Tab-separated table of C-alpha atoms and ligand atoms in Angstrom:
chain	number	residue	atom	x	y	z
E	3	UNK	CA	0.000	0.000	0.000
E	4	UNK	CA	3.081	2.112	0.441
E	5	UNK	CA	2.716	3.454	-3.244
E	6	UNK	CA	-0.809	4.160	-3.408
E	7	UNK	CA	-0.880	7.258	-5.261
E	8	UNK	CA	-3.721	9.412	-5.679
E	9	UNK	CA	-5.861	7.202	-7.802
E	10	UNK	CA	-5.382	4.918	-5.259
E	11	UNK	CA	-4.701	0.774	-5.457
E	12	UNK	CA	-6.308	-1.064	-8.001
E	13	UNK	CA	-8.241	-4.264	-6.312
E	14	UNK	CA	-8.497	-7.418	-8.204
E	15	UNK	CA	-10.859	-8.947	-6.253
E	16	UNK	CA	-14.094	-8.717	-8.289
E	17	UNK	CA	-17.325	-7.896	-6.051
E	18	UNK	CA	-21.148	-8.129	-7.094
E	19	UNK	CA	-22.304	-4.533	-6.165
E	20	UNK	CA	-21.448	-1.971	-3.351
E	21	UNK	CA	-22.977	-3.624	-0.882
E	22	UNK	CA	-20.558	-6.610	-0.444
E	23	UNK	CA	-17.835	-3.857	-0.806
E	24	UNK	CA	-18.880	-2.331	2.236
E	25	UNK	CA	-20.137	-5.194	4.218
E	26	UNK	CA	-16.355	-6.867	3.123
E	27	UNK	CA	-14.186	-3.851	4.165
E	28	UNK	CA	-16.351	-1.361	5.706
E	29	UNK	CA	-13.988	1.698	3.929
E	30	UNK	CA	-12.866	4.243	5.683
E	31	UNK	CA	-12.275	6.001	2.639
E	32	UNK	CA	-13.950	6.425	-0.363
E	33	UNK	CA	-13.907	3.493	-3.035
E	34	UNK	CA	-14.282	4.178	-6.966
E	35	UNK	CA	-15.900	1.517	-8.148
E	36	UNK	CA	-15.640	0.703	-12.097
E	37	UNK	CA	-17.796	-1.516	-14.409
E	38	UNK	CA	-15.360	-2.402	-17.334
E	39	UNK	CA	-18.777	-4.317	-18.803
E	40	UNK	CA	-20.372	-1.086	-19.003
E	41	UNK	CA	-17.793	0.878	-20.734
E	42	UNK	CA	-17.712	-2.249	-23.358
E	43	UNK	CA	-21.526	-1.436	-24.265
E	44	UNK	CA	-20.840	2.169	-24.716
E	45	UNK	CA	-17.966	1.305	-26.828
E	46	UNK	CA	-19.785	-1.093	-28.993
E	47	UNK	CA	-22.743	1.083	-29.391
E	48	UNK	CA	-20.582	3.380	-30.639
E	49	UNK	CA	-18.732	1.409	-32.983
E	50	UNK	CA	-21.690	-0.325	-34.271
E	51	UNK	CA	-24.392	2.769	-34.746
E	52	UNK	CA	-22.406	6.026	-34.822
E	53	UNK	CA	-22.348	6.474	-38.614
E	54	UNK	CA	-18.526	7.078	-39.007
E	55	UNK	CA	-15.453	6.842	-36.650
E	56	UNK	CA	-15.761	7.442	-32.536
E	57	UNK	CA	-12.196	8.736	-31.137
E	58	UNK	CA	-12.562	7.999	-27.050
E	59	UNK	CA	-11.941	11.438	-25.570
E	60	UNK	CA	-9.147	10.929	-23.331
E	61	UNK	CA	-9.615	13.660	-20.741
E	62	UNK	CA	-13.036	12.388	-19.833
E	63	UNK	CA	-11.314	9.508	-17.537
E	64	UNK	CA	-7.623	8.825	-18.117
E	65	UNK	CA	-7.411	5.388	-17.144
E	66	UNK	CA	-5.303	2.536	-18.634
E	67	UNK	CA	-7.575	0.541	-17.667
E	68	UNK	CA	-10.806	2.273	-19.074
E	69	UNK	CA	-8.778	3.190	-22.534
E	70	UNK	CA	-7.772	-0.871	-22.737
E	71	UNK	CA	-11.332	-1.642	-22.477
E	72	UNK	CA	-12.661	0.429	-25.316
E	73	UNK	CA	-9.705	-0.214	-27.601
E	74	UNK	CA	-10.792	-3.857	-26.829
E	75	UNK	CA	-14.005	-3.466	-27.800
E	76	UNK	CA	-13.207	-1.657	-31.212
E	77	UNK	CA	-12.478	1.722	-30.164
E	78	UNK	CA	-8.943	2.543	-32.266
E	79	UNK	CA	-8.703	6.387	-32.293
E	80	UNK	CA	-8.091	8.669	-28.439
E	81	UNK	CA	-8.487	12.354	-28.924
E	82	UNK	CA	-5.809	13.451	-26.518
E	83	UNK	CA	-5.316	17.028	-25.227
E	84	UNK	CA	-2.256	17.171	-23.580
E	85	UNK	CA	1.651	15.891	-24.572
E	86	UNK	CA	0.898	13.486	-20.769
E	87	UNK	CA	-2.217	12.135	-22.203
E	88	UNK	CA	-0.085	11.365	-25.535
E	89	UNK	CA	2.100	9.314	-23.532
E	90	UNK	CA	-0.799	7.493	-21.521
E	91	UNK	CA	-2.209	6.168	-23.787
E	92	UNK	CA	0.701	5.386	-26.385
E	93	UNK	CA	2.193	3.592	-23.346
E	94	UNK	CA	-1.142	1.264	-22.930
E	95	UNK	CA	-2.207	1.051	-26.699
E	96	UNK	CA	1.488	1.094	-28.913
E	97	UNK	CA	-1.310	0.799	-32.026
E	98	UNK	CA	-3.883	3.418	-30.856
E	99	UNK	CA	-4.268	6.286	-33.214
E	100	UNK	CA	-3.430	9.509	-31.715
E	101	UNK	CA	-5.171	12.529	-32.102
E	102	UNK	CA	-3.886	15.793	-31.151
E	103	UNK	CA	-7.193	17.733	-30.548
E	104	UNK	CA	-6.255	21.077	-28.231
E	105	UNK	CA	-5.988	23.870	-30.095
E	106	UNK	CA	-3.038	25.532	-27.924
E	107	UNK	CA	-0.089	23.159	-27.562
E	108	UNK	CA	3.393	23.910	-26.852
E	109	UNK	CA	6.068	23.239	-29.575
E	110	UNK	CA	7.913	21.019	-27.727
E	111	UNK	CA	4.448	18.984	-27.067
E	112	UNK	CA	4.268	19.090	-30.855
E	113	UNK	CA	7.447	17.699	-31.593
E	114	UNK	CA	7.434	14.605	-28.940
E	115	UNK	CA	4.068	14.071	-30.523
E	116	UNK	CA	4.760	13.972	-34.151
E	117	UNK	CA	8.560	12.625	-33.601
E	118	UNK	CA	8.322	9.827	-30.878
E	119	UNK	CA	4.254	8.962	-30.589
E	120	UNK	CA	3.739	8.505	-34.702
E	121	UNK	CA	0.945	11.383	-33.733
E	122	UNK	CA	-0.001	13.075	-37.253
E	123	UNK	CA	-3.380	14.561	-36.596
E	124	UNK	CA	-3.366	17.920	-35.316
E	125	UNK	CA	-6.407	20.620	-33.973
E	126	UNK	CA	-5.880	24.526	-34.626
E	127	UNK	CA	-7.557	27.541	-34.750
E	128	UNK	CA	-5.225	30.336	-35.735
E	129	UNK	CA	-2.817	30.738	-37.695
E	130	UNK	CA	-0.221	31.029	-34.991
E	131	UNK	CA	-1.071	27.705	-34.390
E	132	UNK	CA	-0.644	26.318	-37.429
E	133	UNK	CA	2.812	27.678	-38.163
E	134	UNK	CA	3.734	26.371	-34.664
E	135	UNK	CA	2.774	22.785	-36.254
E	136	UNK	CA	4.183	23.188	-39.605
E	137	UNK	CA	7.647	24.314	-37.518
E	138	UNK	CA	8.020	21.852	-34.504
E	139	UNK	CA	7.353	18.632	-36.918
E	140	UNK	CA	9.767	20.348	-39.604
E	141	UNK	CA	12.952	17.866	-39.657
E	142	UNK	CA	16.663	18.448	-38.270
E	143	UNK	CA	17.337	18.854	-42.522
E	144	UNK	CA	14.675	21.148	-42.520
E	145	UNK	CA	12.111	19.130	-43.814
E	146	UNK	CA	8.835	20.014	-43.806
E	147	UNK	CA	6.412	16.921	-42.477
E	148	UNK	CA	4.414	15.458	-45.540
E	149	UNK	CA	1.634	13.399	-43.762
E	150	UNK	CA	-0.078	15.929	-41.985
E	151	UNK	CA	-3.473	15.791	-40.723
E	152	UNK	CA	-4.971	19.324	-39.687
E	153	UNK	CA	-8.425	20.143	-38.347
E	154	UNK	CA	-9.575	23.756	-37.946
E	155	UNK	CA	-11.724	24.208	-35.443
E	156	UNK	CA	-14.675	26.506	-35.530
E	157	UNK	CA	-16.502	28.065	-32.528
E	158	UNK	CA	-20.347	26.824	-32.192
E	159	UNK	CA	-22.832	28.159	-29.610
E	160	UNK	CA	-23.293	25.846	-26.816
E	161	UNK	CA	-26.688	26.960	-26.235
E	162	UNK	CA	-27.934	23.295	-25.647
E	163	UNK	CA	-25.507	21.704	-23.820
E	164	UNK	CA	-25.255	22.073	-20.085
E	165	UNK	CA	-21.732	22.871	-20.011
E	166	UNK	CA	-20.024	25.216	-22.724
E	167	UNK	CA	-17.251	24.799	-24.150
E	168	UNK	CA	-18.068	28.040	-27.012
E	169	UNK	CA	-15.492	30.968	-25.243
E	170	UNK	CA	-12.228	29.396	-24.798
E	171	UNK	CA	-11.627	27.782	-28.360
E	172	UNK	CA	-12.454	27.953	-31.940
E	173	UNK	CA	-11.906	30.317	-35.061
E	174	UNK	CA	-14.600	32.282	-35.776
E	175	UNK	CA	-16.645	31.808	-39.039
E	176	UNK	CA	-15.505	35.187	-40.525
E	177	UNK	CA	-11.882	34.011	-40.449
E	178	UNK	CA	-12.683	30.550	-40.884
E	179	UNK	CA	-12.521	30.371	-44.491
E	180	UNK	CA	-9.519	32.241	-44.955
E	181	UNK	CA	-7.826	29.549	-42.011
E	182	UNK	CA	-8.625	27.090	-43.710
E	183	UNK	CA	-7.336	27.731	-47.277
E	184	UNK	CA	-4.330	28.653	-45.498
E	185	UNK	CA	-4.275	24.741	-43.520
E	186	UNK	CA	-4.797	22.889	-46.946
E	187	UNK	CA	-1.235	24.153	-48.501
E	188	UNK	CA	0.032	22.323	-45.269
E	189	UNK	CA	-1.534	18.794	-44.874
E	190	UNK	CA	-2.128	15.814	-46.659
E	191	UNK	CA	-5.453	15.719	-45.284
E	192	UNK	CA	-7.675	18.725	-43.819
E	193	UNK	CA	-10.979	18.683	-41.536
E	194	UNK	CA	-13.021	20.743	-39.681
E	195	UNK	CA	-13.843	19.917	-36.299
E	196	UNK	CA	-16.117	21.683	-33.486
E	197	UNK	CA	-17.226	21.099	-29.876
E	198	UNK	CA	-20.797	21.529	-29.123
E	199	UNK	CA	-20.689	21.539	-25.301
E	200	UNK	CA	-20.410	18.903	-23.054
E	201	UNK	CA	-23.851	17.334	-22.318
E	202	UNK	CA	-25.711	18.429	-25.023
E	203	UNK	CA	-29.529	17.757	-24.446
E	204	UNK	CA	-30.855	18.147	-27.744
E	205	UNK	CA	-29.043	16.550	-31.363
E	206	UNK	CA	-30.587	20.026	-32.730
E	207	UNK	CA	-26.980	21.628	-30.849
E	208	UNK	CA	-25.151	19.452	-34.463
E	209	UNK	CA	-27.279	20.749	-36.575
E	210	UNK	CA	-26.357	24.165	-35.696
E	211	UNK	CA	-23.279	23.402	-36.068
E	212	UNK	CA	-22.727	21.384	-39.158
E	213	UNK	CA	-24.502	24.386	-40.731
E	214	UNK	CA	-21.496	26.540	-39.737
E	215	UNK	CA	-19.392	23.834	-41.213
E	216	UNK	CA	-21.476	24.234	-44.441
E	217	UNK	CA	-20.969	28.223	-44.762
E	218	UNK	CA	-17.358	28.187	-43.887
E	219	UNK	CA	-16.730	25.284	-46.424
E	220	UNK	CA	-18.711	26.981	-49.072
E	221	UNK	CA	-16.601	29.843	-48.353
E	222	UNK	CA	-13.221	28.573	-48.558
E	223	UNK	CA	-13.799	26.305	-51.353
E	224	UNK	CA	-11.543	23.840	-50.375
E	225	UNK	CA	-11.286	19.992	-50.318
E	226	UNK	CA	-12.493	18.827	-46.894
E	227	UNK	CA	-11.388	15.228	-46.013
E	228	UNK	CA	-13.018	14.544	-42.615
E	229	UNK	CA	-16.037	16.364	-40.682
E	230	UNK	CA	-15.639	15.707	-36.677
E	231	UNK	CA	-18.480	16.609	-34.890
E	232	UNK	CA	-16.875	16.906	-31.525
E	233	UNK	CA	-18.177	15.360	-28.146
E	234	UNK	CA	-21.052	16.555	-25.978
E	235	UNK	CA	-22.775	13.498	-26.364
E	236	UNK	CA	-25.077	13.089	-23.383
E	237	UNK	CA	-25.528	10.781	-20.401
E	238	UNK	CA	-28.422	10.162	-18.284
E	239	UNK	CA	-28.406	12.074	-14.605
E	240	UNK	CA	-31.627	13.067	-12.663
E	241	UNK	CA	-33.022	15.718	-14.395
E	242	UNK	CA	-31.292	15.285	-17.117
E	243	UNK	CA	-32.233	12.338	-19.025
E	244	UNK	CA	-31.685	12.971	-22.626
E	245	UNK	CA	-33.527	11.324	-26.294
E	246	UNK	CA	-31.801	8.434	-27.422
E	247	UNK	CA	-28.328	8.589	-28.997
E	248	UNK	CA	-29.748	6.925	-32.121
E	249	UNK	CA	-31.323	10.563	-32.750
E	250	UNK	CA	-28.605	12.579	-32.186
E	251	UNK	CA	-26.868	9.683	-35.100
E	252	UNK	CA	-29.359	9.500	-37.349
E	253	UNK	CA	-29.745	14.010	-36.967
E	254	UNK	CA	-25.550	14.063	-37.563
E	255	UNK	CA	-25.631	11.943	-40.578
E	256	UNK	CA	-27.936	13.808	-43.027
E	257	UNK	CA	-26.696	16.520	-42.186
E	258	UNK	CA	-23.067	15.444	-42.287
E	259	UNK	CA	-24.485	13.876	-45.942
E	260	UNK	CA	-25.644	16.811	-47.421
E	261	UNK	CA	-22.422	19.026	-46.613
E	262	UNK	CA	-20.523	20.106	-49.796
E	263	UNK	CA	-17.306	17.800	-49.139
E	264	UNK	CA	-15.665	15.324	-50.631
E	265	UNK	CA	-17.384	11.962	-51.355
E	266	UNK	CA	-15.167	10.061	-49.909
E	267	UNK	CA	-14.906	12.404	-46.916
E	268	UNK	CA	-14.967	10.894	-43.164
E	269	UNK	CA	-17.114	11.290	-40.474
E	270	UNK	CA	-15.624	11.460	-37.174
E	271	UNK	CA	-16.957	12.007	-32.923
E	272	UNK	CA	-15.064	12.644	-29.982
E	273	UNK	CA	-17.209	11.072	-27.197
E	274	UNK	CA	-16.130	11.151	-23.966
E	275	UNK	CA	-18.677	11.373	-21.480
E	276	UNK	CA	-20.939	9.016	-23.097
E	277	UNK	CA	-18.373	6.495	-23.500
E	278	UNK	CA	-17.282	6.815	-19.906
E	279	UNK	CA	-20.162	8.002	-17.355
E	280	UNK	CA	-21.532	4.537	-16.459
E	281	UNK	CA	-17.899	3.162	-15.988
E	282	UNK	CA	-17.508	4.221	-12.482
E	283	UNK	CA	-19.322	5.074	-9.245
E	284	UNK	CA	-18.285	6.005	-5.661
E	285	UNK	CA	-18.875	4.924	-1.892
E	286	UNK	CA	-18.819	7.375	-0.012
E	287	UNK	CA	-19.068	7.348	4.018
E	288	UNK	CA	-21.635	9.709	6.408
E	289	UNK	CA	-19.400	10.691	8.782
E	290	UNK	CA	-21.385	13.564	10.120
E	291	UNK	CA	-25.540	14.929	10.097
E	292	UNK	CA	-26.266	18.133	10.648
E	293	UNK	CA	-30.239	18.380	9.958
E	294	UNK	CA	-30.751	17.729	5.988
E	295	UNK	CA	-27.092	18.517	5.329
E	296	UNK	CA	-24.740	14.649	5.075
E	297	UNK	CA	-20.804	15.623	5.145
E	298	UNK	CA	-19.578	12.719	3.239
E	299	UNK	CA	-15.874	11.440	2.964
E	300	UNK	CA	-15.784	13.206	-0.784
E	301	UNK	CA	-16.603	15.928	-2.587
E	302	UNK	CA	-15.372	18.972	-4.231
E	303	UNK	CA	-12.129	18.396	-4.783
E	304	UNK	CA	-12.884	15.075	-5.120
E	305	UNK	CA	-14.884	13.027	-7.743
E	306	UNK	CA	-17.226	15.331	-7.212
E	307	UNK	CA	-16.113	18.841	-8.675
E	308	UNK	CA	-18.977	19.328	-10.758
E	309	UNK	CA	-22.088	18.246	-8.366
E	310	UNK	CA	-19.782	21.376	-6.433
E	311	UNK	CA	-19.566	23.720	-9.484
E	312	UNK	CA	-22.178	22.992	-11.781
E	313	UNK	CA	-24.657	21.284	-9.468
E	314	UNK	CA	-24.572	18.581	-11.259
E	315	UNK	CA	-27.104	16.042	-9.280
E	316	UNK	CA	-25.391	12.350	-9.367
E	317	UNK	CA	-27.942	9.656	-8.434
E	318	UNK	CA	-27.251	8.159	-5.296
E	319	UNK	CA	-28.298	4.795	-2.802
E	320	UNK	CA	-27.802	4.567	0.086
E	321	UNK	CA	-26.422	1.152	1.007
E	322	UNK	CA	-27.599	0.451	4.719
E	323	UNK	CA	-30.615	-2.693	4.865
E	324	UNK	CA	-31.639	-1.135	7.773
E	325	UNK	CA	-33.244	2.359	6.602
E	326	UNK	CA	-36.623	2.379	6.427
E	327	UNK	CA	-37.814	6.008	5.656
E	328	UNK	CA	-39.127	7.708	2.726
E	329	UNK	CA	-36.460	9.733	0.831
E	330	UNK	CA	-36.097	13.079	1.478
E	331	UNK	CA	-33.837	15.338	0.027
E	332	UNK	CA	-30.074	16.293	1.628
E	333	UNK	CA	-27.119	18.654	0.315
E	334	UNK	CA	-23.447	17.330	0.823
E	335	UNK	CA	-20.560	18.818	2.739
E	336	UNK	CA	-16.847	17.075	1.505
E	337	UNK	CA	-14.226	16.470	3.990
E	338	UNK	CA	-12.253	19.386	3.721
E	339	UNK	CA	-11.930	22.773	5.089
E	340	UNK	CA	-13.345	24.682	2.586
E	341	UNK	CA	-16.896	26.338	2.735
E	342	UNK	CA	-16.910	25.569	-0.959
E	343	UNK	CA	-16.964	22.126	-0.622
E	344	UNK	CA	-20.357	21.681	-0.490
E	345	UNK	CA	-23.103	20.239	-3.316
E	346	UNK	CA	-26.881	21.439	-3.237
E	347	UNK	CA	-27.934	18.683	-4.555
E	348	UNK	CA	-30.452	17.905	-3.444
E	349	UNK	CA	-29.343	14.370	-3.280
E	350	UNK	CA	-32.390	11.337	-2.269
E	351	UNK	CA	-31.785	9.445	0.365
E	352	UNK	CA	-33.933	8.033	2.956
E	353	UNK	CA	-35.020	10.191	5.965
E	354	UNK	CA	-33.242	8.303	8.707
E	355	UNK	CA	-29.694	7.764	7.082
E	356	UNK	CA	-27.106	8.834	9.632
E	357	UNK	CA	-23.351	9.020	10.420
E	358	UNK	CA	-21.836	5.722	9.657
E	359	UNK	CA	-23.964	4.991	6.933
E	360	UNK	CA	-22.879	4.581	3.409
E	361	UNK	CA	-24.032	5.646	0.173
E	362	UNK	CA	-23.116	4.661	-3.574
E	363	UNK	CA	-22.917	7.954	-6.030
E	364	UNK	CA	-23.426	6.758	-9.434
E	365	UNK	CA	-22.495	7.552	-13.114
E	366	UNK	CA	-19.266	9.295	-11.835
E	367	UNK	CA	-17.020	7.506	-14.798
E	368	UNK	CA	-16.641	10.541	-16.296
E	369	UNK	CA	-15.369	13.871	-15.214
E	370	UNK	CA	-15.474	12.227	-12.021
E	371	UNK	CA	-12.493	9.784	-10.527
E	372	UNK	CA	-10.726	11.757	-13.287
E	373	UNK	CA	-10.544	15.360	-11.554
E	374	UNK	CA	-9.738	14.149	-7.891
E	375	UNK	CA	-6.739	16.049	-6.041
E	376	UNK	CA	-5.032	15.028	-3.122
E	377	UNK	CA	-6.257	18.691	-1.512
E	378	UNK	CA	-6.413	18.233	2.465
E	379	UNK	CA	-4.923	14.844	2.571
E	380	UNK	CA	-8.099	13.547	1.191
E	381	UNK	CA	-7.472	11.998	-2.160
E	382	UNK	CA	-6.703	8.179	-1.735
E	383	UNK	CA	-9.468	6.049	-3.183
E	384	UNK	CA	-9.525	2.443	-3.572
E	385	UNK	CA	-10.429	1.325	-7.035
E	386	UNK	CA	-12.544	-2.042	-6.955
E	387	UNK	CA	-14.353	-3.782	-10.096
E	388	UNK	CA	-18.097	-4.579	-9.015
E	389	UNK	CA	-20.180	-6.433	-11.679
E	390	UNK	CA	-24.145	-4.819	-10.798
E	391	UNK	CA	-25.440	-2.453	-13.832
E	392	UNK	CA	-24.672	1.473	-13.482
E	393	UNK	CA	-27.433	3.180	-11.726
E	394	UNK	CA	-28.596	3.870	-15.209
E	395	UNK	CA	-27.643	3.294	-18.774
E	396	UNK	CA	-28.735	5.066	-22.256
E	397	UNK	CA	-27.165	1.560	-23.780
E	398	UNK	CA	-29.238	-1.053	-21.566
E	399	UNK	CA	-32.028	-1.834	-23.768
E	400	UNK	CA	-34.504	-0.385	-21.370
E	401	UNK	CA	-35.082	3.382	-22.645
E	402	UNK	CA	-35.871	1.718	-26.042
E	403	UNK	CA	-36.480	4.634	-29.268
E	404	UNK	CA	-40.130	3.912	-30.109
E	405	UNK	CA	-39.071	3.742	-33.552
E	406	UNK	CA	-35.799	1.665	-33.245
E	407	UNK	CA	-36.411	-1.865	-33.045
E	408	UNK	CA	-33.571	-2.263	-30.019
E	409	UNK	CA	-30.842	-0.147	-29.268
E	410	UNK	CA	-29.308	-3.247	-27.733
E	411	UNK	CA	-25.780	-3.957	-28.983
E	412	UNK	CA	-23.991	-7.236	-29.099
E	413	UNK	CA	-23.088	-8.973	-26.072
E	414	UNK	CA	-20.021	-11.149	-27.021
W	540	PLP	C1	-13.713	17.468	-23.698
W	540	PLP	C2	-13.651	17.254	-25.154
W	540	PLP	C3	-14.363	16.181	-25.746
W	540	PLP	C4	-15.291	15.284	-24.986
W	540	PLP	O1	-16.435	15.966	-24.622
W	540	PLP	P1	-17.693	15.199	-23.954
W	540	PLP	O2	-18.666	16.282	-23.736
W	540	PLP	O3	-17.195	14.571	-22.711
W	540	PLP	O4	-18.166	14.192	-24.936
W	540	PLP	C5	-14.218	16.002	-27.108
W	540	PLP	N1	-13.440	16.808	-27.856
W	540	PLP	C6	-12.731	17.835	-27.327
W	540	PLP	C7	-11.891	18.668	-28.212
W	540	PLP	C8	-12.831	18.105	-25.960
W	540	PLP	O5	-12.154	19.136	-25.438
């Protein structure tokens, strides 16, 4: 146990559900507790129904683990942001495809990229950036890199996703066309790409968006290779339980179809939410009530930054037999010192759960385990597989499209 870092020891020892976690080692800590069968479906589903290619977005949940799993299950391209997450997952998957998707990189991350990691695909959305690309994978002779693959990316409103991603990145569509005239003379292979917002609730945020792609395309009047749609694909929280992804497929598609590109031009996504949200939940401890407000062993600087921030509401169980009330609603306090470490909620749980008492915090696979610091002394976390279904699924079978006969993929 003496090198448990941060993301804690991984446990072998494969339980049913949380319950025989905590009735087997009553934790003192919190426990992430991952479901590689559920991040399987979600990469199947993908592979089999999204109408083009699905690159796993790396910063959703950067575990070897997790990233093994979906390249096992067909997954073969990892949109990574960062020259760590190059290494991650180059280190787990020598074969993976790499994709180099943050817009602002340093030339030296360019350069280990391109040089030692085979990485050839490359995001931008200036020209700054671009001549830092064309430079840093220039040769010691001074030649320029032939197999470049560039995407300009172009800034869509996030108006229906629940957390935007529309200030920080993206070329605007009045310099858009000009960008990407600029981009062809320099790769082998040019695309436009776009983020929608993570979370999007309605496939009508793509539309939007692919008609952007449409007017800066006409515009340039250039040869577009690939069209990647982004991520923002949604998962399914109380009060937030989007149509099925089928829709938000079948919407991308003809729209993707009827773009003025190339006919032989690719289609490409960048889930990583979606893929990852039902891979992991947490078990968390009461160790304190103070009237409706629970301070848990977690929180803010925990797994649980955005139920913090955003107030995003994770569904929760509590995991005592012995409860008997009707739910009620309660707010969290984490375990450290910080006033801000605190979640509204509100969270169900039943009326007469008290300190001592555990609870399970589901669909926390993504943007979860994968933002928790060490702040306060509080970030250990064993990690155990359990083998129960998440505490709900958009890939299950059971939220069924009326007009799609399943949206069961293949169990193998
Ligand atoms: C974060 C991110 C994604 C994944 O977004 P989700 O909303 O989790 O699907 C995809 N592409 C890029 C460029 C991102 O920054």
């Amino acid at each position: 146990m003496s090198e448990q870092t941060v993301w804690g020891s991984l446990e072998l020892h494969i339980h049913p559900d949380a319950r025989s976690v905590v009735r087997a080692l009553a934790p003192d800590e919190p426990v992430i507790l991952n479901r590689p069968h559920a991040a399987a479906r979600a990469a199947r589903f993908f592979v089999e129904k999204f109408p083009g290619k699905s690159l796993y977005a790396v910063k959703a949940n950067p575990s070897p683990e997790l990233v093994r799993i979906l390249w096992d299950n067909g997954v073969t391209h990892f949109d990574v942001a960062s020259i760590a997450e190059v290494r991650l997952v180059r280190e787990a998957l020598p074969e993976a495809e790499l994709c180099f998707m943050h817009p602002v990189k340093t030339a030296r991350a360019i350069r280990e990229a391109y040089f030692e990691h085979g990485v050839k695909t490359f995001s931008l959305d200036t020209i700054e950036e671009l001549e830092k690309i064309v430079d840093a994978t220039t040769n010691d002779s001074g030649e320029r890199a032939r197999n470049l693959r560039l995407l300009v990316r172009l800034r869509v409103s996030s108006e229906y996703s629940e957390l935007s991603l529309a200030s920080k990145f993206g070329c605007d569509l009045a310099d858009a066309a000009e960008l990407l005239r600029v981009t062809r003379q320099h790769c082998d292979w040019l695309g436009v790409c776009f983020h929608v917002g993570s979370q999007a609730m309605t496939p009508f945020a793509y539309v939007q968006a692919l008609e952007r792609v449409r007017a800066a395309v006409a515009e340039a009047s250039v040869v577009i290779d690939v069209v990647d749609v982004g991520g923002g694909f949604p998962s399914d929280y109380p009060g937030m339980e989007p149509p099925p992804l089928e829709d938000y497929f079948a919407i991308i598609h003809r729209h993707f179809e009827a773009l003025p590109i190339a006919y032989n031009a690719e289609l490409w996504c960048e889930p990583g939410r979606a893929l990852c949200a039902e891979y992991s939940s947490l078990i968390v401890r009461v160790e304190k009530r103070r009237g409706e407000e629970l301070y848990i062993n977690d929180g803010a600087y925990g797994a649980l930054f955005d139920a913090a921030h955003v107030e995003w509401r994770f569904p929760v169980k509590a995991l005592e037999d012995d409860l008997e009330q009707p739910l009620q609603e309660f707010a969290f306090y984490g375990p450290t010192c910080d006033d801000a470490d605190y979640m509204k909620g509100p969270f169900m749980l039943p009326a007469d759960i008290q300190a001592g008492d555990y609870i399970e915090i589901g669909m926390l696979g993504a943007y979860g385990a994968a933002m928790k610091t060490g702040f306060n002394g509080f970030g250990n976390a064993e990690q155990i597989v359990v083998e129960d279904e998440p505490m709900a699924s958009l890939y299950r079978g059971d939220r069924v499209d009326p007009r799609a006969s399943d949206n069961v993929v293949s169990l193998r």
